[in-house]
mmCIF file of C-alpha atoms and ligand atoms in Angstrom:
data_model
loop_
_atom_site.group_PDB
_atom_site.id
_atom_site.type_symbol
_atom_site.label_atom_id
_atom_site.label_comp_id
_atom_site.label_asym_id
_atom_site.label_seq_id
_atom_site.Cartn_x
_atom_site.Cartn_y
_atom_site.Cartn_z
ATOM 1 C CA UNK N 440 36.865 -114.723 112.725
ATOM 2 C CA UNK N 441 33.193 -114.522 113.378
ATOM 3 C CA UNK N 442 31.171 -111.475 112.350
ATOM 4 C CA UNK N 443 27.653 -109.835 112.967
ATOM 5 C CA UNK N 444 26.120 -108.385 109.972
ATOM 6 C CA UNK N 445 22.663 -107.392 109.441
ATOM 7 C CA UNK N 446 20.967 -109.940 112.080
ATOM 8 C CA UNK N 447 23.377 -112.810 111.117
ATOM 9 C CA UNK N 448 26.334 -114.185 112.753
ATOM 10 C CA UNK N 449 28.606 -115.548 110.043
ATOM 11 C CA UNK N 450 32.782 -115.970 108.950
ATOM 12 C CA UNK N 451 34.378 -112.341 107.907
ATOM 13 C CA UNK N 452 34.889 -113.746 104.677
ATOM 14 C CA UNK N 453 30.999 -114.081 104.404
ATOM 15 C CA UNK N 454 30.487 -110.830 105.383
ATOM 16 C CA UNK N 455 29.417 -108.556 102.356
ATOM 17 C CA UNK N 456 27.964 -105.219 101.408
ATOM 18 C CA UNK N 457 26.922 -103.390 98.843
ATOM 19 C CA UNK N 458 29.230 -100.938 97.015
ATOM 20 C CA UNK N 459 26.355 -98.472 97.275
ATOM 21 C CA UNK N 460 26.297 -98.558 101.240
ATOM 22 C CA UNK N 461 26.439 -94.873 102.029
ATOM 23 C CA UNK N 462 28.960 -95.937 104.777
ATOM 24 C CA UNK N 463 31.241 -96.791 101.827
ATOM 25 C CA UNK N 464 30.672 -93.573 99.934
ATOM 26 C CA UNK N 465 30.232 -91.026 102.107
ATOM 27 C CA UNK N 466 30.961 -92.592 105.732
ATOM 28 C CA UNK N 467 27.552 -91.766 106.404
ATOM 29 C CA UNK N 468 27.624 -93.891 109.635
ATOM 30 C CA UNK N 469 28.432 -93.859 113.215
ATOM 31 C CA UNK N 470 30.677 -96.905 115.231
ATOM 32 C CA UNK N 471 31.926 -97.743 118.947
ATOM 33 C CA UNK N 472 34.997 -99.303 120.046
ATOM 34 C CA UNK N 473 34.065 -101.391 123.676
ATOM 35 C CA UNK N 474 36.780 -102.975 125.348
ATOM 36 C CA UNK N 475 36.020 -106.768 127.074
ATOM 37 C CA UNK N 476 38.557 -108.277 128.981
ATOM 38 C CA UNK N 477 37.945 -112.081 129.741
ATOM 39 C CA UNK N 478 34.339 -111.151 127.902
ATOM 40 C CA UNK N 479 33.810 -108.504 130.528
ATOM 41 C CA UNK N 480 32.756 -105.277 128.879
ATOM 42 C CA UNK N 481 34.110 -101.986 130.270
ATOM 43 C CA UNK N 482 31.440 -98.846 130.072
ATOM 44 C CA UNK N 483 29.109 -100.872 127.976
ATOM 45 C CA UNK N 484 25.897 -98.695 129.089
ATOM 46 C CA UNK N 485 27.860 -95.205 128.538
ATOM 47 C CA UNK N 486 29.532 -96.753 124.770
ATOM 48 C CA UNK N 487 25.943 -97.366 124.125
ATOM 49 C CA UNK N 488 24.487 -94.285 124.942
ATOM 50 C CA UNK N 489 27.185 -92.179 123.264
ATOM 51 C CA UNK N 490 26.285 -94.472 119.699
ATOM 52 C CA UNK N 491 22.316 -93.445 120.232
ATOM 53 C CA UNK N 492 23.502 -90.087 120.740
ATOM 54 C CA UNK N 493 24.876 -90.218 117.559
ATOM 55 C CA UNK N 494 22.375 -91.639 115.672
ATOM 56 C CA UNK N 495 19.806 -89.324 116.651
ATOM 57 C CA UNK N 496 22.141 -86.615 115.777
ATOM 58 C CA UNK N 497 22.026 -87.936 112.362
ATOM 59 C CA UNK N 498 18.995 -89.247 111.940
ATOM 60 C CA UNK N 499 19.662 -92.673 111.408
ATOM 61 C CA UNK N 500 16.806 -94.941 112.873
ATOM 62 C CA UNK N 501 17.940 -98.453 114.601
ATOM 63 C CA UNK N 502 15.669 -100.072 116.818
ATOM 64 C CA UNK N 503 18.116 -102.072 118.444
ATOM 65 C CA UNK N 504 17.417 -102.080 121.778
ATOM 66 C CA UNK N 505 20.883 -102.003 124.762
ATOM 67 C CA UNK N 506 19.887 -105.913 125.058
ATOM 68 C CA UNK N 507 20.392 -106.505 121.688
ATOM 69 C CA UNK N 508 23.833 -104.716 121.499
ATOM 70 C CA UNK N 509 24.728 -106.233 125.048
ATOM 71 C CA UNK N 510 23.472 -109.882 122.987
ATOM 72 C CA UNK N 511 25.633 -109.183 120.130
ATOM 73 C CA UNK N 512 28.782 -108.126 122.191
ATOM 74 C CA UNK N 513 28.453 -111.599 124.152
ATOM 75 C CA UNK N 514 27.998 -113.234 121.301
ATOM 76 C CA UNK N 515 31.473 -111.843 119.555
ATOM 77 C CA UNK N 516 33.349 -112.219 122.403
ATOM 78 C CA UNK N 517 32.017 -115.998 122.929
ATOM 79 C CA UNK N 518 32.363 -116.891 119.289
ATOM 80 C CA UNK N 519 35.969 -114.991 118.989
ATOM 81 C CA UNK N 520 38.584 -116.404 121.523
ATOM 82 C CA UNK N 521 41.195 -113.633 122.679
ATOM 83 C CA UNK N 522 41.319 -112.614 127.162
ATOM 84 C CA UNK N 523 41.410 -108.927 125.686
ATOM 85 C CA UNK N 524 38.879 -107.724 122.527
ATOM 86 C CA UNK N 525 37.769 -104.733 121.540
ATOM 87 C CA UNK N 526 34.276 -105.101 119.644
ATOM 88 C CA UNK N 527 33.842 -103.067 116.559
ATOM 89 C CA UNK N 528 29.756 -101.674 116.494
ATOM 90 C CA UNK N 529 29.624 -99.880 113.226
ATOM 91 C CA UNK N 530 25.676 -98.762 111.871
ATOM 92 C CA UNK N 531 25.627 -97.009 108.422
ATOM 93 C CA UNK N 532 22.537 -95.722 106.698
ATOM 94 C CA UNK N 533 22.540 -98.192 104.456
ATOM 95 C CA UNK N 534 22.857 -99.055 100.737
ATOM 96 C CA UNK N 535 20.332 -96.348 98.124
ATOM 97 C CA UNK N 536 20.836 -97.385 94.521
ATOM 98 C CA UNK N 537 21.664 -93.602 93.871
ATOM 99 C CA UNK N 538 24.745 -91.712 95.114
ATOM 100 C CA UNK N 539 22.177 -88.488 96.368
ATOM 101 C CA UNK N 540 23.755 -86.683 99.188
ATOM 102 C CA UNK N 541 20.215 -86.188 100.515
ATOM 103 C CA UNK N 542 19.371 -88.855 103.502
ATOM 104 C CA UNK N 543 16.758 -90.921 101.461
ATOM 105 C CA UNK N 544 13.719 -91.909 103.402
ATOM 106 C CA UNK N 545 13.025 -95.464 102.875
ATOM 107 C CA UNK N 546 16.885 -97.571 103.962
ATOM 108 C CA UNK N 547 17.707 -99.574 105.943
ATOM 109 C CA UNK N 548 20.532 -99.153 108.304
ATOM 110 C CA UNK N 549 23.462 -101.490 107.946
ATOM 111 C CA UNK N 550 24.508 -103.070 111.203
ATOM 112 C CA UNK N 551 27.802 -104.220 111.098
ATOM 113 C CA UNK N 552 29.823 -105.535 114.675
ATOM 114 C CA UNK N 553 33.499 -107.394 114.746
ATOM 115 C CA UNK N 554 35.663 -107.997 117.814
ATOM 116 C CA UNK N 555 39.425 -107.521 117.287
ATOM 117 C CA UNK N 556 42.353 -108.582 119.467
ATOM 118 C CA UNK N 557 43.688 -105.458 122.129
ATOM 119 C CA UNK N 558 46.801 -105.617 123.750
ATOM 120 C CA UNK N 559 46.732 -107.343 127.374
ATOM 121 C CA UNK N 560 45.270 -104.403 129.988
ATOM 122 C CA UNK N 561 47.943 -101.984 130.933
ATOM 123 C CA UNK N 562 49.811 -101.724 133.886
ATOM 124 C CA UNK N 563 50.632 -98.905 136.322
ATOM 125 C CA UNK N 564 54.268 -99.361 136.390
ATOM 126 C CA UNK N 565 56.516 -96.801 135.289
ATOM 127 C CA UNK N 566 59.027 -99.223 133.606
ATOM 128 C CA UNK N 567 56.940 -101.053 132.225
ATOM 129 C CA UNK N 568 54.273 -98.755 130.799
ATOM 130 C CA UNK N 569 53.606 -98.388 127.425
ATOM 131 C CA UNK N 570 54.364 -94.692 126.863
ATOM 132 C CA UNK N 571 53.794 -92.313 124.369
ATOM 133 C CA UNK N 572 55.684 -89.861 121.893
ATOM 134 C CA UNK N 573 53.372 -87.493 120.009
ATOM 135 C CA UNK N 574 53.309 -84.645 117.535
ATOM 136 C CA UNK N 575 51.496 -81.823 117.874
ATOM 137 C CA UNK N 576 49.643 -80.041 115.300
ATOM 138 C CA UNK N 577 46.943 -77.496 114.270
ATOM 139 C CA UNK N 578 43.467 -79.634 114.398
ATOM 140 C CA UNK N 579 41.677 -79.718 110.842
ATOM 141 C CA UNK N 580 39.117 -81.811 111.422
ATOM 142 C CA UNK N 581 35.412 -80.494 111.329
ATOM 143 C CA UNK N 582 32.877 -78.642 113.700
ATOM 144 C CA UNK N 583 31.715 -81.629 114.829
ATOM 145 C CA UNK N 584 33.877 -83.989 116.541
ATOM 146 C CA UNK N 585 31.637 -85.040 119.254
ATOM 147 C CA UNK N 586 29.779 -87.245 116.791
ATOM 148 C CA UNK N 587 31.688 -90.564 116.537
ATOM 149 C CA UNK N 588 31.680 -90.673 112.658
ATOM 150 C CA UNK N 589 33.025 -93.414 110.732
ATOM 151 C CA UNK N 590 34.711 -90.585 108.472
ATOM 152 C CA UNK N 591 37.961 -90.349 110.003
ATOM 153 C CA UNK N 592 40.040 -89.143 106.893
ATOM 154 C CA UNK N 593 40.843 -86.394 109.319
ATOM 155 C CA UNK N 594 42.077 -88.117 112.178
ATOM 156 C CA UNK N 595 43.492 -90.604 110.362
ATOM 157 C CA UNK N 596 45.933 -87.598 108.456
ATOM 158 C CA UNK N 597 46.402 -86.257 111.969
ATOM 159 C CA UNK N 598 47.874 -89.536 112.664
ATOM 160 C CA UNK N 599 49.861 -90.502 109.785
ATOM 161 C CA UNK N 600 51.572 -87.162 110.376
ATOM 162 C CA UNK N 601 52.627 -88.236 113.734
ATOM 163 C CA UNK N 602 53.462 -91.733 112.576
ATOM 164 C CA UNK N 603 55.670 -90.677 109.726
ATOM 165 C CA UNK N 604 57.544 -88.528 112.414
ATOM 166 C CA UNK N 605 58.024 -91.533 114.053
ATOM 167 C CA UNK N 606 55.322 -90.922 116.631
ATOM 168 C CA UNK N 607 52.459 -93.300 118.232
ATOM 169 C CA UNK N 608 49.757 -90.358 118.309
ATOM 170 C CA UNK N 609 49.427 -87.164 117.239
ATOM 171 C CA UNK N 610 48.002 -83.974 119.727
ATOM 172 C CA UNK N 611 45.566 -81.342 118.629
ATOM 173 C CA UNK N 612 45.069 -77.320 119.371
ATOM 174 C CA UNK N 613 42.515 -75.300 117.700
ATOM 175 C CA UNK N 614 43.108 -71.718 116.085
ATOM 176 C CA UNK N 615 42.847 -70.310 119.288
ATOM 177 C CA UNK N 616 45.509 -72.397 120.083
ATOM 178 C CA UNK N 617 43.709 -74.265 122.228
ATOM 179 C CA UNK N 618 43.869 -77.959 123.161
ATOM 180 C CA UNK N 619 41.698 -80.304 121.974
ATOM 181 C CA UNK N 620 42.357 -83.849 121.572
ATOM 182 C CA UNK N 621 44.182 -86.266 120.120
ATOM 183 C CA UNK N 622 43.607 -88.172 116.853
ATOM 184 C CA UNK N 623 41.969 -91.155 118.447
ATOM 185 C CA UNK N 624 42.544 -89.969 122.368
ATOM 186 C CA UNK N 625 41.465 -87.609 124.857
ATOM 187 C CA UNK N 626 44.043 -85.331 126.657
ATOM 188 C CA UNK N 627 45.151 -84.472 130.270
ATOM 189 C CA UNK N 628 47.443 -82.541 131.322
ATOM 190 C CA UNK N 629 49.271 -82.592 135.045
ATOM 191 C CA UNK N 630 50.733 -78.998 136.530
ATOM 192 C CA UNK N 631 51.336 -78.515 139.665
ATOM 193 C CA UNK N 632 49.438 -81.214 141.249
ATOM 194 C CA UNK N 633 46.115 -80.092 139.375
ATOM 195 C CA UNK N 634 45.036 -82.469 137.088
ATOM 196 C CA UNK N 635 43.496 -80.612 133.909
ATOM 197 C CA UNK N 636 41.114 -81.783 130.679
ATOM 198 C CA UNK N 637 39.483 -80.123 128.138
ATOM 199 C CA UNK N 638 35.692 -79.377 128.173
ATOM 200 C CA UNK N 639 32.983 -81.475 126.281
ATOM 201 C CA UNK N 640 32.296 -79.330 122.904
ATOM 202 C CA UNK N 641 32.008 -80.231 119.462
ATOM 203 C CA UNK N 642 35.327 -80.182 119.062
ATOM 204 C CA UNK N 643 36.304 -83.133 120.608
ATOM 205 C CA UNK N 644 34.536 -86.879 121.308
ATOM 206 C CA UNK N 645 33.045 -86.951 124.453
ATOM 207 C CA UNK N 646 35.259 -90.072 125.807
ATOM 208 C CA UNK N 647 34.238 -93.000 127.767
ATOM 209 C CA UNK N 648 37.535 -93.095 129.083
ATOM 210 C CA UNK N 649 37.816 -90.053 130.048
ATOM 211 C CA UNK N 650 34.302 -89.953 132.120
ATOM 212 C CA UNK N 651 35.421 -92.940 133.802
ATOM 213 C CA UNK N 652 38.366 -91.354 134.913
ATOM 214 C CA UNK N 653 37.119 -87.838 136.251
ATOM 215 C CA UNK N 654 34.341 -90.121 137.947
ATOM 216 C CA UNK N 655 37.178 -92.253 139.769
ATOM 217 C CA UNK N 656 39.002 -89.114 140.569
ATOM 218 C CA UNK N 657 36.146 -87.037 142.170
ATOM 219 C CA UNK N 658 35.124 -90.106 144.133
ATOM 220 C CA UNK N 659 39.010 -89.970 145.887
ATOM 221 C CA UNK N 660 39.629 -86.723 147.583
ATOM 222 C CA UNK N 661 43.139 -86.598 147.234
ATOM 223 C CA UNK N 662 42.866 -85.499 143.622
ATOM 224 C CA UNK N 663 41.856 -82.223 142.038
ATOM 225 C CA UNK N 664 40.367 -81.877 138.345
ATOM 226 C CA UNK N 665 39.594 -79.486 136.232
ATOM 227 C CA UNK N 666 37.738 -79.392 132.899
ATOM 228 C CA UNK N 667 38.609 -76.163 131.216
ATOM 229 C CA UNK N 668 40.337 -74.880 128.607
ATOM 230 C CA UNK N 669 43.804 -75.945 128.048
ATOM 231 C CA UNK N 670 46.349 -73.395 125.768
ATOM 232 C CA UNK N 671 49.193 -75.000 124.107
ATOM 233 C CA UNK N 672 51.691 -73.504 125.681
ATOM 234 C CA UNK N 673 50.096 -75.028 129.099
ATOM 235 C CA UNK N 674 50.784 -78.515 127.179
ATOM 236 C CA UNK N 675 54.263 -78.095 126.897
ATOM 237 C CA UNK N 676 54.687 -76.951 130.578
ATOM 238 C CA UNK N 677 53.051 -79.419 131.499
ATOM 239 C CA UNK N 678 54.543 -81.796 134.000
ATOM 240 C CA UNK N 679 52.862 -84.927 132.814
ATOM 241 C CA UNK N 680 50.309 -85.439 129.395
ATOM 242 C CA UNK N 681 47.938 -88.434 129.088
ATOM 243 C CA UNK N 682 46.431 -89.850 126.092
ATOM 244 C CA UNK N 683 43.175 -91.527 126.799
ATOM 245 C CA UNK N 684 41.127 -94.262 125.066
ATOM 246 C CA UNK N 685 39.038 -97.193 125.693
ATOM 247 C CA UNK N 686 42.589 -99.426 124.653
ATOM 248 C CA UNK N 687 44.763 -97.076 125.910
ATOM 249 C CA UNK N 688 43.152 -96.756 129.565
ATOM 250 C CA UNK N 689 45.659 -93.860 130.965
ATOM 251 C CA UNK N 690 48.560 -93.833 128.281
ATOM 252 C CA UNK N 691 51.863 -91.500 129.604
ATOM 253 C CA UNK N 692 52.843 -88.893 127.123
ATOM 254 C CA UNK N 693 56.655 -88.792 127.393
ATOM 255 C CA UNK N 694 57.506 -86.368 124.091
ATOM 256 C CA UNK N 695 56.065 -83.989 122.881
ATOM 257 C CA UNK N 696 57.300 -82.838 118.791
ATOM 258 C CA UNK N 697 60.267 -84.387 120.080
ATOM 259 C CA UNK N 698 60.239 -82.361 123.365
ATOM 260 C CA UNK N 699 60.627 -84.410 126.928
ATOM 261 C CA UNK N 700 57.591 -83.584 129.254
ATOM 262 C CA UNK N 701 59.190 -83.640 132.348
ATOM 263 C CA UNK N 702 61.966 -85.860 132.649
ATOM 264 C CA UNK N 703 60.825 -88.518 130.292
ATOM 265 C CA UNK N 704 58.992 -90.780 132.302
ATOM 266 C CA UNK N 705 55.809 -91.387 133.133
ATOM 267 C CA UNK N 706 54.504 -89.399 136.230
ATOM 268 C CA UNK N 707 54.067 -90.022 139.876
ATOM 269 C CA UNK N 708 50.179 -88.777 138.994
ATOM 270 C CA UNK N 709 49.943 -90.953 136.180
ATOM 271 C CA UNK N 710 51.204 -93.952 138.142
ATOM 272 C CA UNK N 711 48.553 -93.163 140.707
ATOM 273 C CA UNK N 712 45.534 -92.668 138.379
ATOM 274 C CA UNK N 713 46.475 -95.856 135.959
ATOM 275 C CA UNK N 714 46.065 -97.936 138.858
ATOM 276 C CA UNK N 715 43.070 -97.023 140.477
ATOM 277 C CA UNK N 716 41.472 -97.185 137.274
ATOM 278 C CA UNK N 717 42.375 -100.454 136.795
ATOM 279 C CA UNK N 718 40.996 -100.904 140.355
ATOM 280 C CA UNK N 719 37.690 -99.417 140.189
ATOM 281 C CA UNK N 720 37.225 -99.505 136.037
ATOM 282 C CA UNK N 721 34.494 -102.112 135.829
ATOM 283 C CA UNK N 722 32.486 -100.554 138.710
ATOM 284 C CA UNK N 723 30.769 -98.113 136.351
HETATM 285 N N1 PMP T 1404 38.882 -88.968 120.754
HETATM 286 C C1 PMP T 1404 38.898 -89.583 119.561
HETATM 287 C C2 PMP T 1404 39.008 -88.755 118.324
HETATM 288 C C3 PMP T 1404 38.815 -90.997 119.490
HETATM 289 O O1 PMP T 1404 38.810 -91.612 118.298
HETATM 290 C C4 PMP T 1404 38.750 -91.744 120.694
HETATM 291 C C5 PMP T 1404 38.711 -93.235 120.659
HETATM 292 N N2 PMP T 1404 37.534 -93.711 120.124
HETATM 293 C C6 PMP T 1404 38.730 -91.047 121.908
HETATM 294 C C7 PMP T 1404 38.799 -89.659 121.905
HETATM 295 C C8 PMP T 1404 38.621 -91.777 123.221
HETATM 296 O O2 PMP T 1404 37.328 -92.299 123.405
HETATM 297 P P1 PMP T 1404 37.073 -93.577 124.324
HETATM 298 O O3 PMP T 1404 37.696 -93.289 125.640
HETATM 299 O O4 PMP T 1404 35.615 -93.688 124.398
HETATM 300 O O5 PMP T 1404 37.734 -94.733 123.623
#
């Protein structure tokens, strides 16, 4: 496959860094997953913004402009073949020749982009969905999960604790008991009709999946959402859970720590809400 590194466009096999890349020892570095389906990019502008936001956060100065990344996405998608990518952004602060956990002042950021093959785009049918069975577990992750952080050790032990239950994702609830998200997912919940998410804090990634889906549901009337918190005992009365990600669009949470929500299938809501968005996904 083709890569982006550092300005160039060259063969993954090409691609190298160096060992002292403070994205390899620390994950000192920030990265966006953006879905393009037949090269057409879904939420560019908002992925984008989110990555900037995280920079800033961490002070890691890229002059890359949103024509630049926009250049570089078309570029990965026209240079990899595939109807359904995701494209890897990934900026690091770059390679110091000494492992000081102070930001230096003179690096350069590594720039690093890849696009990898995504399932085809899921469908609102409740045979055929892809659905979801996840564990549920205390979240141990840091204060600050709203930055997009290439250091997922913590997510990725939230998820190999679901997997090795035989699970495909794994939910997370504070020490309040609270709900927060999911190791690489946001959360809704469906009871009564009343379709509920939690609120943006630092405890969970602000989603570009689920913006896009709040913004489709307040622009239909029929539909009533709440973001608020979320206890998890409300999660297992719930009578439908979604997962939500840029590859997972609206993904139907049928178990719960082994636990049917509902009767197993995916919901009448869900149904409703995976299809517009697959409607009305690339108008924002
Ligand atoms: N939370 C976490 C922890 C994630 O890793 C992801 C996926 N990147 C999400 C939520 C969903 O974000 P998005 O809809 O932008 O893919």
């Amino acid at each position: 496959s083709t890569v982006y590194l550092n300005g160039d466009y060259m063969s993954a096999e090409h691609a190298k860094i160096s060992p002292m890349d403070r994205g390899f020892l620390f994950g000192d570095g920030i990265y966006e997953v953006i879905p393009a389906y037949n090269g057409k990019m879904l939420g560019f502008a908002a992925h984008i913004e989110r990555m900037n936001n995280g920079l800033n956060e961490i002070e890691i100065k890229l002059d890359y402009s949103t024509d630049t990344w926009r250049e570089i996405c078309q570029q990965l998608c026209e240079k990899n073949h595939g109807d359904n990518l995701g494209i890897y952004l990934h900026v690091s602060r770059g390679a110091d020749n000494k492992r000081a956990h102070a930001y230096p002042n003179d690096i350069t950021p590594t720039v690093f982009a890849y696009a990898f093959e995504i399932p085809p785009q899921p469908v609102s049918d409740i045979d055929n969905a892809k659905t979801y069975t996840v564990s549920v577990e205390q979240d141990k992750r840091w204060q600050r999960c709203h930055i997009k952080s290439t250091a997922l050790l913590g997510n990725v032990i939230h998820y190999q604790h679901g997997a090795a239950a035989g699970n495909n994702e794994t939910i997370l609830y504070n020490r309040l008991d609270e709900l927060t998200e999911a190791s690489s997912s946001n959360v809704f919940i469906v009871k009564d009709g009343i379709i509920s998410t939690p609120p943006l804090d630092n405890q969970i990634l602000p989603g570009i999946t689920r913006w896009l889906i709040i913004n489709i549901l307040n622009s239909h009337s029929d539909f009533k959402v709440q973001e608020r918190i979320i206890s998890k005992q409300e999660l297992f009365a719930a009578d439908e859970v979604w997962i939500t990600s840029a590859t997972k669009e609206v993904g139907p949470v049928v178990k719960l720590d082994g636990q049917l929500v509902a009767d197993g299938k995916p919901g009448q809501i869900w149904q409703q809400v995976q299809s517009l968005f697959t409607k009305h996904k690339f108008d924002y």
